[in-house]
Amino acid sequence: MLTDLKGYLTERGGASLTEMATRFATEPEALRPMLDVWIRKGKVRRSGGDRCHGCCACAAADVEFYEWVSPLPAAKPRPTPDAG
């Protein structure tokens, strides 16, 4: 599941906790500990989580956003056949 979260966040750049819970068909509370693993490793940054101070109808998970911040390793170049 950690690899799946990494793939999802790197593909999208970031996502709300609600979006990830929907994508992985799980409760937000089940995702937080897994996201915390990536946060501790310095790969993910959490932002939001507080109410947006607007209409007060937002769930905290809707405004809790996670962003992949660690650069992915560059793909290794393929060897080129000798031209001569």
C-alpha positions as a printed Julia matrix, in Angstrom:
84×3 Matrix{Float64}:
   0.0    0.0     0.0
   2.91   2.37    0.68
   4.1    1.91   -2.89
   0.58   2.51   -4.19
   0.36   5.77   -2.23
   3.75   6.83   -3.57
   2.65   6.14   -7.13
  -0.61   8.02   -6.69
   1.02  11.07   -5.13
   3.92  11.22   -7.58
   1.57  10.89  -10.53
  -0.72  13.64   -9.29
   1.8   15.73   -7.36
  -0.53  15.72   -4.37
  -4.03  14.87   -3.23
  -6.46  15.43   -0.4
  -6.96  12.72    2.17
 -10.53  12.32    0.92
  -9.34  11.79   -2.67
  -6.91   9.1    -1.56
  -9.48   7.4     0.64
 -11.84   7.25   -2.33
  -9.14   6.0    -4.69
  -7.99   3.24   -2.34
 -11.48   2.45   -0.97
 -10.42   2.89    2.64
 -11.08   5.18    5.57
  -8.96   8.33    5.95
  -7.92   7.17    9.43
  -6.34   4.06    7.88
  -4.29   6.15    5.43
  -2.82   8.62    7.92
  -0.32   6.18    9.51
   0.9    5.14    6.05
   1.28   8.75    4.97
   3.13   9.43    8.23
   5.78   6.9     7.15
   6.49   8.97    4.03
   6.4   12.2     6.05
   9.02  10.87    8.5
  11.23   9.93    5.54
  10.93  13.46    4.17
   9.13  12.36    1.01
   5.68  13.83    1.7
   4.5   17.12    3.15
   1.12  17.59    4.81
  -0.75  20.86    4.58
  -4.18  21.96    5.64
  -6.27  19.84    7.91
  -7.83  22.78    9.63
 -11.2   24.06    8.61
 -11.04  26.45    5.69
 -12.87  29.1     7.75
 -15.55  29.37    5.1
 -18.95  27.78    5.37
 -17.93  25.25    8.09
 -19.36  22.4     6.03
 -15.98  20.96    4.96
 -14.81  17.74    6.53
 -11.26  17.98    7.85
 -10.19  15.21    5.44
 -11.37  17.34    2.51
  -8.89  20.1     3.31
  -6.08  17.84    4.57
  -3.68  17.77    1.61
  -0.57  15.67    1.04
   2.12  16.53   -1.49
   5.02  14.39   -2.73
   8.09  16.6    -2.27
  11.01  14.24   -2.77
  12.41  14.12   -6.29
  12.16  10.76   -7.95
  15.43   9.19   -9.07
  16.22   9.95  -12.68
  15.82   7.1   -15.12
  19.11   5.51  -16.08
  20.01   6.19  -19.71
  19.96   3.17  -21.96
  23.28   2.2   -23.48
  23.54   3.13  -27.13
  24.94   0.65  -29.62
  28.29   1.51  -31.1
  27.89   3.44  -34.32
  31.08   2.22  -35.91
